[in-house]
Short mmCIF file of C-alpha atoms in Angstrom, two decimals:
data_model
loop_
_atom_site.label_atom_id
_atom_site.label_comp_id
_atom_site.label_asym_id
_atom_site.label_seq_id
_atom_site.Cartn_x
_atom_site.Cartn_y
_atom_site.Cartn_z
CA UNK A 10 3.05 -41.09 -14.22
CA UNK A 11 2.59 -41.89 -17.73
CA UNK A 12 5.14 -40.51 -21.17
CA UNK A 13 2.11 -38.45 -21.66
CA UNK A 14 1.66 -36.92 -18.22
CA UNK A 15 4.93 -36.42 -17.63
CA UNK A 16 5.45 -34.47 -21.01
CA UNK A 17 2.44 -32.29 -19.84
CA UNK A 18 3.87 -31.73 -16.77
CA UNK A 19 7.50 -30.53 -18.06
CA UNK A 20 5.85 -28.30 -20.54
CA UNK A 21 3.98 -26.93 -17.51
CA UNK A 22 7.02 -26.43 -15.81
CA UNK A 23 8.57 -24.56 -18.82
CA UNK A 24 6.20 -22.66 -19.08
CA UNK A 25 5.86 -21.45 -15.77
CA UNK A 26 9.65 -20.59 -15.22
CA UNK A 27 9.25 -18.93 -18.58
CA UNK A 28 6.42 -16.36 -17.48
CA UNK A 29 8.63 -16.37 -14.22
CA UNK A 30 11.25 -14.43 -16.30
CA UNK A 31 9.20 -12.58 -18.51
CA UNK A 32 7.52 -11.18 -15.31
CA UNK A 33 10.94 -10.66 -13.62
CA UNK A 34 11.95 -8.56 -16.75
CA UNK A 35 9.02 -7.04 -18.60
CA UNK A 36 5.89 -6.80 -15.36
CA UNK A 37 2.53 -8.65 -15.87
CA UNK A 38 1.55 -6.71 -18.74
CA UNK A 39 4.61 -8.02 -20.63
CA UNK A 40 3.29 -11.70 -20.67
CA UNK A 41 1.92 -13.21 -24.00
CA UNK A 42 0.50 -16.41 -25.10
CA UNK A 43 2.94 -16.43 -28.69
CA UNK A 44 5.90 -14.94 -26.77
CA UNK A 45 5.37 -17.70 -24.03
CA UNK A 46 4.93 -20.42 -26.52
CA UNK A 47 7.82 -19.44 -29.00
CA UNK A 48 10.70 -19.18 -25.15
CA UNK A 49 9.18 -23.00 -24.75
CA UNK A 50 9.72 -24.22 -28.24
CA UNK A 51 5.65 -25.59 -28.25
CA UNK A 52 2.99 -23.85 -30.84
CA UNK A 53 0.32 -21.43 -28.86
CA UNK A 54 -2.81 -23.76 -28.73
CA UNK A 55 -0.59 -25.91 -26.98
CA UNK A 56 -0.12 -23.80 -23.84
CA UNK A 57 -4.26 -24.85 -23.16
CA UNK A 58 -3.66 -28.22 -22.98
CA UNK A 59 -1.34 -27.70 -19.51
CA UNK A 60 -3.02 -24.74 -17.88
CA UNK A 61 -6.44 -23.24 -18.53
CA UNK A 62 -5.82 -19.51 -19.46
CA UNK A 63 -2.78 -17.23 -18.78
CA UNK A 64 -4.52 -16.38 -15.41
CA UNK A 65 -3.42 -19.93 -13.78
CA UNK A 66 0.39 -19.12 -15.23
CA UNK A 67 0.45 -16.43 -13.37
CA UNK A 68 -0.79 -17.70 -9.70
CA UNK A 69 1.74 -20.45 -10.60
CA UNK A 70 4.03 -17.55 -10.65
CA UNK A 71 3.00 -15.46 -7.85
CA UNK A 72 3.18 -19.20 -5.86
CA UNK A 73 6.94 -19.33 -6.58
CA UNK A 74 7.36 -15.68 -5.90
CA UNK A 75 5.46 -16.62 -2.27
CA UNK A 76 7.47 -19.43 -1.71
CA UNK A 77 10.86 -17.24 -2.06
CA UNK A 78 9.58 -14.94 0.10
CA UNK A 79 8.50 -17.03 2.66
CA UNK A 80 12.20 -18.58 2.81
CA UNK A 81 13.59 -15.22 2.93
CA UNK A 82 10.99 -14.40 5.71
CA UNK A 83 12.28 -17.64 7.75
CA UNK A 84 15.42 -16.68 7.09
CA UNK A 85 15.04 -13.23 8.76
CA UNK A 86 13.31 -14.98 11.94
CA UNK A 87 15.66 -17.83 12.38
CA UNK A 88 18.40 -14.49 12.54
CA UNK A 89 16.21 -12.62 15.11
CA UNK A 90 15.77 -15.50 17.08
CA UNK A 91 19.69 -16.26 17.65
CA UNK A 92 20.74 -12.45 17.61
CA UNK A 93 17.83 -10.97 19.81
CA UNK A 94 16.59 -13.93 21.94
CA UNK A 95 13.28 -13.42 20.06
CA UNK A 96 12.53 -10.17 21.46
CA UNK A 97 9.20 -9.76 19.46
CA UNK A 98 9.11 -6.37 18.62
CA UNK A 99 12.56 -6.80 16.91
CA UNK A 100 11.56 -9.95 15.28
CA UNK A 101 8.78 -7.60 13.43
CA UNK A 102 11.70 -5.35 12.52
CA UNK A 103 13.46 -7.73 10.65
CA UNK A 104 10.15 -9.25 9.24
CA UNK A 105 9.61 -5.86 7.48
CA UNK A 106 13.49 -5.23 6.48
CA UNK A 107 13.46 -8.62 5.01
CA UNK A 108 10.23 -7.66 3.15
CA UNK A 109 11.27 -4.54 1.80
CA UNK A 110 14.93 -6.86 0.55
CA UNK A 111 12.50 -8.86 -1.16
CA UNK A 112 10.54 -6.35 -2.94
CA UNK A 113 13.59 -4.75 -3.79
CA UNK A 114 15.44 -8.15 -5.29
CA UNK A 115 12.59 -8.97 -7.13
CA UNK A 116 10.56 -5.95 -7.82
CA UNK A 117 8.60 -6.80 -11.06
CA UNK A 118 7.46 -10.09 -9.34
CA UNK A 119 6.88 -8.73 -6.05
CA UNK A 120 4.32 -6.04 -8.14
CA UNK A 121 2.76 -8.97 -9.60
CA UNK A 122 1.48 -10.35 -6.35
CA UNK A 123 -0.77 -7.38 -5.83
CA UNK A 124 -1.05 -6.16 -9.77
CA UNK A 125 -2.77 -9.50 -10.64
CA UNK A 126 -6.34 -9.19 -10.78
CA UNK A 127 -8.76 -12.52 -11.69
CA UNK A 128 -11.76 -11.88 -14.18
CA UNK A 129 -15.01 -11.65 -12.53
CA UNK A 130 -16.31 -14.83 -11.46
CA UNK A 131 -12.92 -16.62 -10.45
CA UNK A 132 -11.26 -17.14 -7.52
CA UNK A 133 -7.80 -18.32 -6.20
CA UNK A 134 -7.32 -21.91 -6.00
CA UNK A 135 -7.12 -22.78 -2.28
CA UNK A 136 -3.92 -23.66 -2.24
CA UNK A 137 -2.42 -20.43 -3.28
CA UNK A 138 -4.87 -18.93 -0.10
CA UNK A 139 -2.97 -21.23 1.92
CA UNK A 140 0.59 -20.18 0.60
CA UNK A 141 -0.44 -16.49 1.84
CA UNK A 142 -2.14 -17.40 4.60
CA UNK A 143 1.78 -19.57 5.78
CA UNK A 144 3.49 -16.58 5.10
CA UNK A 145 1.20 -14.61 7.64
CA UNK A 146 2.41 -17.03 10.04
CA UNK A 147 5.48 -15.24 10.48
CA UNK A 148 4.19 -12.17 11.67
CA UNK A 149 1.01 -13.92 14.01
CA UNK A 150 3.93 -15.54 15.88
CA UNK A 151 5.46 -12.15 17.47
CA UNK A 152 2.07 -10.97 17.36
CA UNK A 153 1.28 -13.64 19.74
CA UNK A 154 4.02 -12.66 22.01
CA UNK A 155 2.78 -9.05 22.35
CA UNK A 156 -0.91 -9.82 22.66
CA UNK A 157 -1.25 -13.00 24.13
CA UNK A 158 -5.04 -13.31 24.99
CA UNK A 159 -6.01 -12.95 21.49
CA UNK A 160 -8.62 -15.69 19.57
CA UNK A 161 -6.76 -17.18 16.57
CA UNK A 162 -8.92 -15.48 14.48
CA UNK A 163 -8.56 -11.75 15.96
CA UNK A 164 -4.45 -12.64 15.46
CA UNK A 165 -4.98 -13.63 11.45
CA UNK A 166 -6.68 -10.30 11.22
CA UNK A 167 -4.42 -8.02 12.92
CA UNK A 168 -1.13 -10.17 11.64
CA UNK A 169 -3.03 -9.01 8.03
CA UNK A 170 -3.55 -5.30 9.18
CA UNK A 171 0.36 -5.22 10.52
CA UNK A 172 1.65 -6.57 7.25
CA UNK A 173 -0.20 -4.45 5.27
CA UNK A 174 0.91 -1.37 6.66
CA UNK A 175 4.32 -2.56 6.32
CA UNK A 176 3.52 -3.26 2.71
CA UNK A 177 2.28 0.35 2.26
CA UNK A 178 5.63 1.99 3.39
CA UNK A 179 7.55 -0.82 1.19
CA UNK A 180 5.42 0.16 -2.10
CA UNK A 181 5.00 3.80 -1.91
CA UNK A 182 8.53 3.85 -1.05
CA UNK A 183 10.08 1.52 -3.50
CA UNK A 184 7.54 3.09 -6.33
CA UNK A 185 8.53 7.01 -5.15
CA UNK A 186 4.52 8.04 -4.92
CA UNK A 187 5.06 10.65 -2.40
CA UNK A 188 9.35 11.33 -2.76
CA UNK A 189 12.27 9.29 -3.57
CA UNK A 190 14.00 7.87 -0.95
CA UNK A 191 17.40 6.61 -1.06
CA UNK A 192 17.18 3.10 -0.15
CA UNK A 193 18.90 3.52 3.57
CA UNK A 194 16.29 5.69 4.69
CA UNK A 195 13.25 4.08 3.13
CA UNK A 196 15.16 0.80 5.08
CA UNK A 197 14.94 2.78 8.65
CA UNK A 198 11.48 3.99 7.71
CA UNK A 199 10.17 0.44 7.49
CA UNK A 200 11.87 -0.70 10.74
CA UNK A 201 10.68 2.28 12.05
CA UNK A 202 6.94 1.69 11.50
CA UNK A 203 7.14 -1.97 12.15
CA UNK A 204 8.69 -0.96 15.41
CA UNK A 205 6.41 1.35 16.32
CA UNK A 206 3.46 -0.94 15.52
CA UNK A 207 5.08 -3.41 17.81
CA UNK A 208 5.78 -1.08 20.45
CA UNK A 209 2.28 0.07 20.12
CA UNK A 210 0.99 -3.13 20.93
CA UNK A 211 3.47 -4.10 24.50
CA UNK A 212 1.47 -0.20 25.36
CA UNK A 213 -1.69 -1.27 24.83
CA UNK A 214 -1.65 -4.75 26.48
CA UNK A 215 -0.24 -2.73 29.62
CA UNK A 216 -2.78 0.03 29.30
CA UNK A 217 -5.82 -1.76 31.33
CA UNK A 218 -8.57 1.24 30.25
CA UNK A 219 -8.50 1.69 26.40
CA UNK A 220 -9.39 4.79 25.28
CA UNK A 221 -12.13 4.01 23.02
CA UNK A 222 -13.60 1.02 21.80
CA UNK A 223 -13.50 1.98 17.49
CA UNK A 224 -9.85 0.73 18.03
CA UNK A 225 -9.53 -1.56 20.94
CA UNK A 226 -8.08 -4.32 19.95
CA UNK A 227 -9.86 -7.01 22.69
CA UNK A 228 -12.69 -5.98 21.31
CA UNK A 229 -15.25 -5.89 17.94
CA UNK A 230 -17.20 -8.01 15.89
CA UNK A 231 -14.81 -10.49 15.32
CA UNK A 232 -12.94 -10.40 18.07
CA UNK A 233 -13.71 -12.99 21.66
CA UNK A 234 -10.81 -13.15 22.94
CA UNK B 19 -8.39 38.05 -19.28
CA UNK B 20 -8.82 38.48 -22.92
CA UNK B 21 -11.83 36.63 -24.13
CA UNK B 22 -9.62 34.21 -26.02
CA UNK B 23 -7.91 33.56 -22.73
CA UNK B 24 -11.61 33.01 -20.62
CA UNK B 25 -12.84 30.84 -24.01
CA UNK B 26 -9.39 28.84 -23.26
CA UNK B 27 -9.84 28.91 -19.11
CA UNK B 28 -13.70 27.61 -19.78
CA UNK B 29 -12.56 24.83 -21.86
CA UNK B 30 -10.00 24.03 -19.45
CA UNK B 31 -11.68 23.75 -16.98
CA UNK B 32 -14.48 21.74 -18.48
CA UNK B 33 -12.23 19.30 -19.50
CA UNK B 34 -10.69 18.61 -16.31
CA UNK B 35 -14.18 18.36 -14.89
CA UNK B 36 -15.47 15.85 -17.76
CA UNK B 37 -12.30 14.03 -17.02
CA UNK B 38 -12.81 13.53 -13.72
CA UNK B 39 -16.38 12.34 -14.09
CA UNK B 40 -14.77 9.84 -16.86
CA UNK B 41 -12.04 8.55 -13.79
CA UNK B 42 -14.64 8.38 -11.29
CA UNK B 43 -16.91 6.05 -13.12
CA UNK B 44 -14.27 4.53 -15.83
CA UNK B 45 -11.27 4.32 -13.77
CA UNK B 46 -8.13 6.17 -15.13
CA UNK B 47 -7.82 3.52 -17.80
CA UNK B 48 -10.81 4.99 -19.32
CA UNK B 49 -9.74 8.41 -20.28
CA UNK B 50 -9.45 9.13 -24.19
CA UNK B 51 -9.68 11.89 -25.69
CA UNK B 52 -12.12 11.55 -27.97
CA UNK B 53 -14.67 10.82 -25.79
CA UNK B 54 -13.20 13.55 -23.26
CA UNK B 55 -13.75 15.65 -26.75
CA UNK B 56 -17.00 14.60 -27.44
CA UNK B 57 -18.16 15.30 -23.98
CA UNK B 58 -17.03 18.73 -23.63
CA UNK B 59 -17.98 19.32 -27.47
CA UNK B 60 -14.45 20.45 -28.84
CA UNK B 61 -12.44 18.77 -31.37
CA UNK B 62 -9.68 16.42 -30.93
CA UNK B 63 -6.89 19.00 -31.36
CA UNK B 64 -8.87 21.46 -29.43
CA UNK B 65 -8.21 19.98 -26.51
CA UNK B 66 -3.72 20.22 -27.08
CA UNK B 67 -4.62 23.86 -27.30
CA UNK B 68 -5.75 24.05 -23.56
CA UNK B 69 -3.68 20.82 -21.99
CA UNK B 70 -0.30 19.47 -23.19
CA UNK B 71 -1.28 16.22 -22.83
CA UNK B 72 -3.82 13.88 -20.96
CA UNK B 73 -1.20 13.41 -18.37
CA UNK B 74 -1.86 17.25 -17.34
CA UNK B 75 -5.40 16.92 -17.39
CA UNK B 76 -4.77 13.62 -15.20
CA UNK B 77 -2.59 15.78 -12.82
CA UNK B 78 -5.76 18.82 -12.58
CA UNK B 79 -7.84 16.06 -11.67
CA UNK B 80 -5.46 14.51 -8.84
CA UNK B 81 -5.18 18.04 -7.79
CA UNK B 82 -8.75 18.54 -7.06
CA UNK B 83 -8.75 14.95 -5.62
CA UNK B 84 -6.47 15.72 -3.34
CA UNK B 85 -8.20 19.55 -2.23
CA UNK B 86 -11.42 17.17 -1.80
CA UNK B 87 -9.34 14.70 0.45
CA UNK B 88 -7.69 17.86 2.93
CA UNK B 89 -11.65 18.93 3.38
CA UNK B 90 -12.35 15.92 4.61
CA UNK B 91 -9.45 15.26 6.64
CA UNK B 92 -9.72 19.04 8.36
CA UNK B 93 -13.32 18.30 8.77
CA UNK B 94 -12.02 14.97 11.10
CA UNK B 95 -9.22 16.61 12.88
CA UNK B 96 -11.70 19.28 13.96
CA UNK B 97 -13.91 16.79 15.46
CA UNK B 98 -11.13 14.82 17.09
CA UNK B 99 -10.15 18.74 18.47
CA UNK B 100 -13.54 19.15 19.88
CA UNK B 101 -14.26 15.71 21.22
CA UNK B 102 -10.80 14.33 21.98
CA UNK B 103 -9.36 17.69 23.49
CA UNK B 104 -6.54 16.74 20.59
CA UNK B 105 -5.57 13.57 22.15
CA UNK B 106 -2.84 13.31 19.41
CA UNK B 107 -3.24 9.54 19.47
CA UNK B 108 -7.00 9.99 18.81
CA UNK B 109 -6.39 12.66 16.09
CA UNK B 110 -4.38 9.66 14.18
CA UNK B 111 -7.09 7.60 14.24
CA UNK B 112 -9.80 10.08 13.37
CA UNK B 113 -7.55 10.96 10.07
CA UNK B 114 -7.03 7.72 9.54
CA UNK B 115 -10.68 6.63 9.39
CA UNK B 116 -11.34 9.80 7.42
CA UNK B 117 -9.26 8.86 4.76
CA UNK B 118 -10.60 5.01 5.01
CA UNK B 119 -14.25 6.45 4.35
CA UNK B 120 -12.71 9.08 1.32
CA UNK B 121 -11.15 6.32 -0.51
CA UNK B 122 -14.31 4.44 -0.10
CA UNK B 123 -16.47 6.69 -1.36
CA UNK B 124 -13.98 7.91 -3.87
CA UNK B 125 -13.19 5.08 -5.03
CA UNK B 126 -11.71 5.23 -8.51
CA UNK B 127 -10.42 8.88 -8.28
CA UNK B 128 -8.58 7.88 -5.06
CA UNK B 129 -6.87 4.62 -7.20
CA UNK B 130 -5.46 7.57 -10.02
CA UNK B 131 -3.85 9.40 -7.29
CA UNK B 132 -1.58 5.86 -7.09
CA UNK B 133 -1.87 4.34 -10.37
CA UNK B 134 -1.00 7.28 -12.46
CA UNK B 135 2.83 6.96 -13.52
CA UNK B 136 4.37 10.13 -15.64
CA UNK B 137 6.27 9.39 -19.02
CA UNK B 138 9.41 8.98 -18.02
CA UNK B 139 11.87 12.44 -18.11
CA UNK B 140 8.33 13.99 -16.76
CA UNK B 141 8.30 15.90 -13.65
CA UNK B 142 4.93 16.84 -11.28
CA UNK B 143 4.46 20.17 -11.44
CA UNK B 144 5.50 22.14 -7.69
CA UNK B 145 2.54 22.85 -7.34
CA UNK B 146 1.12 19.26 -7.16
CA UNK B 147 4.14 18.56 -5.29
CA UNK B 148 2.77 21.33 -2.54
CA UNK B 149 -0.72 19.96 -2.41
CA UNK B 150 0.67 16.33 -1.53
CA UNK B 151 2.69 18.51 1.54
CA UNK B 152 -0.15 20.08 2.79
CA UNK B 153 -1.71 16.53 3.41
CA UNK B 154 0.91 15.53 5.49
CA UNK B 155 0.51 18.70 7.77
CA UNK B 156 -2.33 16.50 9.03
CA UNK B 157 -0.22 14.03 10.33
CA UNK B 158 2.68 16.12 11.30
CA UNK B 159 0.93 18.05 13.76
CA UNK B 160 -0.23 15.07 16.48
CA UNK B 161 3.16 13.67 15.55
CA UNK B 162 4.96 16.64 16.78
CA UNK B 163 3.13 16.14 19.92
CA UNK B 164 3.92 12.66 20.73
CA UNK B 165 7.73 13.63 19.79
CA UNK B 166 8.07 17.18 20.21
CA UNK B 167 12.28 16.75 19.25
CA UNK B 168 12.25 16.03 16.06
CA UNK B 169 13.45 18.05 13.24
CA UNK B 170 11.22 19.31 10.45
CA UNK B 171 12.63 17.07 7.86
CA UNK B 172 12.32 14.20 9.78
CA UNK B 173 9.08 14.52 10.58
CA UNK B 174 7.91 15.22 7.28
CA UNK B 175 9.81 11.84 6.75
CA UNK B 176 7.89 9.99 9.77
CA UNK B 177 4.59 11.66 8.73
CA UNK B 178 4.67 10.51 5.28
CA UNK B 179 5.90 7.04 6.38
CA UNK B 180 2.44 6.76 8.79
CA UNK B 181 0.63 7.64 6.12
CA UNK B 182 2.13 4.86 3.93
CA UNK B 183 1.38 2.16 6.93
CA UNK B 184 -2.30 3.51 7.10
CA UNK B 185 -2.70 3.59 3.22
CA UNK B 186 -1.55 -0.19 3.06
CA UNK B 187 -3.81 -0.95 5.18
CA UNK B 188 -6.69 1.02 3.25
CA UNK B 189 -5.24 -0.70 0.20
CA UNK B 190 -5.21 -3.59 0.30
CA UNK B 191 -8.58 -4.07 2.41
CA UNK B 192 -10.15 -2.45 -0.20
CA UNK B 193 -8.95 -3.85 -2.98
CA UNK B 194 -9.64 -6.76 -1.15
CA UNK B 195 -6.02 -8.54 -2.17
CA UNK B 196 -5.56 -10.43 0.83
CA UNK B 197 -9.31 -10.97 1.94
CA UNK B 198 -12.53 -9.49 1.59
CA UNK B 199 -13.46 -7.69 4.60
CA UNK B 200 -16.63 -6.43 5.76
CA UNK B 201 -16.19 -2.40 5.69
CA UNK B 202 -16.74 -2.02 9.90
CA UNK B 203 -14.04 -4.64 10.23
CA UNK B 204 -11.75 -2.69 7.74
CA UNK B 205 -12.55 0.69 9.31
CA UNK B 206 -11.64 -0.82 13.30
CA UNK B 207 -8.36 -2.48 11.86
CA UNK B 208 -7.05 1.52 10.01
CA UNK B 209 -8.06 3.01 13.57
CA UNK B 210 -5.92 0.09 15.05
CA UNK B 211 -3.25 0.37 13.35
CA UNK B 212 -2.92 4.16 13.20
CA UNK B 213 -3.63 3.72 17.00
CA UNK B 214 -0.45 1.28 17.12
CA UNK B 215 1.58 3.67 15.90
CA UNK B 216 1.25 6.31 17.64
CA UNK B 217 0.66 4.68 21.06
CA UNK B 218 3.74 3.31 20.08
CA UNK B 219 5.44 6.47 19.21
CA UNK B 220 4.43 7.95 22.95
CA UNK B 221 6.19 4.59 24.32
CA UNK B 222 9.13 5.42 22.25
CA UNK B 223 9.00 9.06 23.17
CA UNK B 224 9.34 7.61 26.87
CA UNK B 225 12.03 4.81 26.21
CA UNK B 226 15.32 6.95 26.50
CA UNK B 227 17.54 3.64 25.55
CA UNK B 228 16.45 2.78 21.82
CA UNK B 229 16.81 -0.88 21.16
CA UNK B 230 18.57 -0.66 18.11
CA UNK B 231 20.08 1.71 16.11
CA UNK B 232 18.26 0.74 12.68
CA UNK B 233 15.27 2.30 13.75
CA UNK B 234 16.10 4.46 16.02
CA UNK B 235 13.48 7.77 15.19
CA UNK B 236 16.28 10.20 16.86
CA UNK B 237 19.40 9.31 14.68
CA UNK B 238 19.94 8.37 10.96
CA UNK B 239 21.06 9.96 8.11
CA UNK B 240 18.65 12.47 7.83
CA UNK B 241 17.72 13.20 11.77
CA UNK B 242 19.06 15.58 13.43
CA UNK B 243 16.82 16.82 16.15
#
């Protein structure tokens, strides 16, 4: 690397782990170009020579904030693995609890991860896809336990679904939409649903005659399994 | 009424409607009152006579939101009653696409039900409070069927947690945060989910050694059934 690129990249660096903080203390809307530039010590036009608009700071960002949570996620599952001898639905338990510990810890960067929207016209760099798509992992691999006949593709979709109603209990909760919860209960809630959820799906890969097809899993336009 | 009073009810009422034309179109970040002003063809100050602030007129129109949503979600679980002979599974579903389809066609005034945050030291009025109950009837009733035992506070507790797992889901498909997904896929994965759940919940209902503690539906610190 040359003087040059290396300078670029440090002031990339500084500037990243600068938004990182602002984020962590003030949200997304709390980020500014002159505030940025005067925490890193460089003059405001300078920020455009390392990163193209405040946008790409951010998925930066959001990147790190993925990468702690996917560590805390491994954590969680290398715990469930020893304690429970991977029984899957508990593995999902602790999934979601460790989730929920996350979004807790780090609640303002957590909220950027879904508060971040692109301007019409870009999209996220394939890389960051593929830091989401890693952390899905986690929940695809109990997933696979439950329902083993399932196409790879049918498991990305319903690992998605089960996350996302995870999420849902995690942010209403944590953001009191419907009550406030104190933070035990809103703890056993999430196990709760993730439990259920996984417990929903040992029934149904028993249950030889679904019910009806809307919400068979084995089944549907993308599913071949 | 005096006629003052009816003058003061029409404009009232006029600007909660213009309002919620201006969310449903604008989004909630749209609202000003000037324009909300020039709509309804008062003054500015006019409109402090009838409202204390835009937050109340926000809160009118989540109110009527919300009356529009229970239609809809009656309309569904009357259906599933007819068709399903109240399968309570099936009546989960049948909300849960209900609300999938609302929030679809809804769009924007569905997002201000979530996105609108009260001044701090600002409570919702009991009466919105009750209107956000009433929804969760919906859900409370199959639930007490697959477990008839618990208590009425903890199944207000499990109802509103469901509803959090399907919302997720409805979330964050729509907004399309973790992938865009075509709207039959979207609609199979809520009924999936919600169908999870409360297959799962009938499984549990049957399982008389919990697993674990932490999310055990029968005991924690606010069951008592």
């Amino acid at each position: 690397m040359t003087k040059a690129a290396e300078r670029r990249q440090q002031l990339r660096d500084a500037l990243i782990s600068a938004a990182e903080r602002t984020i962590e203390t003030h949200g997304l809307s709390g980020l500014k170009a002159r505030a940025l530039a005067f925490q890193v010590g460089c003059a405001v036009g300078a920020i455009y020579n390392v990163v193209t608009d405040l946008d790409d700071l951010i998925i930066a960002v959001n990147s790190r904030t993925l990468a702690a949570l996917e560590r805390d996620l491994a954590a969680a599952d290398r715990v469930a693995d020893a304690v429970e001898a991977a029984a899957p639905v508990e593995r999902l338990v602790r999934l979601g609890t460790a989730y929920l510990t996350f979004a807790t810890a780090h609640r303002e960067r957590w909220r950027a991860l879904f508060e971040h929207r692109l301007p019409v016209g870009k999209r996220l760099p394939e890389r960051y896809v593929e830091d989401q798509r890693r952390l899905f992992r986690y929940v695809e691999e109990p997933l696979s336990e439950l329902q083993p006949h399932l196409s790879d593709e049918r498991r990305a979709l319903v690992a998605r679904s089960m996350f996302s109603a995870v999420h849902g209990v995690v942010m209403l909760g944590l953001e009191e939409k419907l009550q406030a919860l104190p933070s035990e209960i809103l703890r056993e809630q999430v196990a709760f649903i993730a439990s259920a959820m996984g417990r929903g799906l040992v029934a149904h890969a028993s249950d030889s005659v679904p019910r009806s097809r809307s919400h068979d899993l084995r089944k549907g336009p993308l599913g071949d399994s």
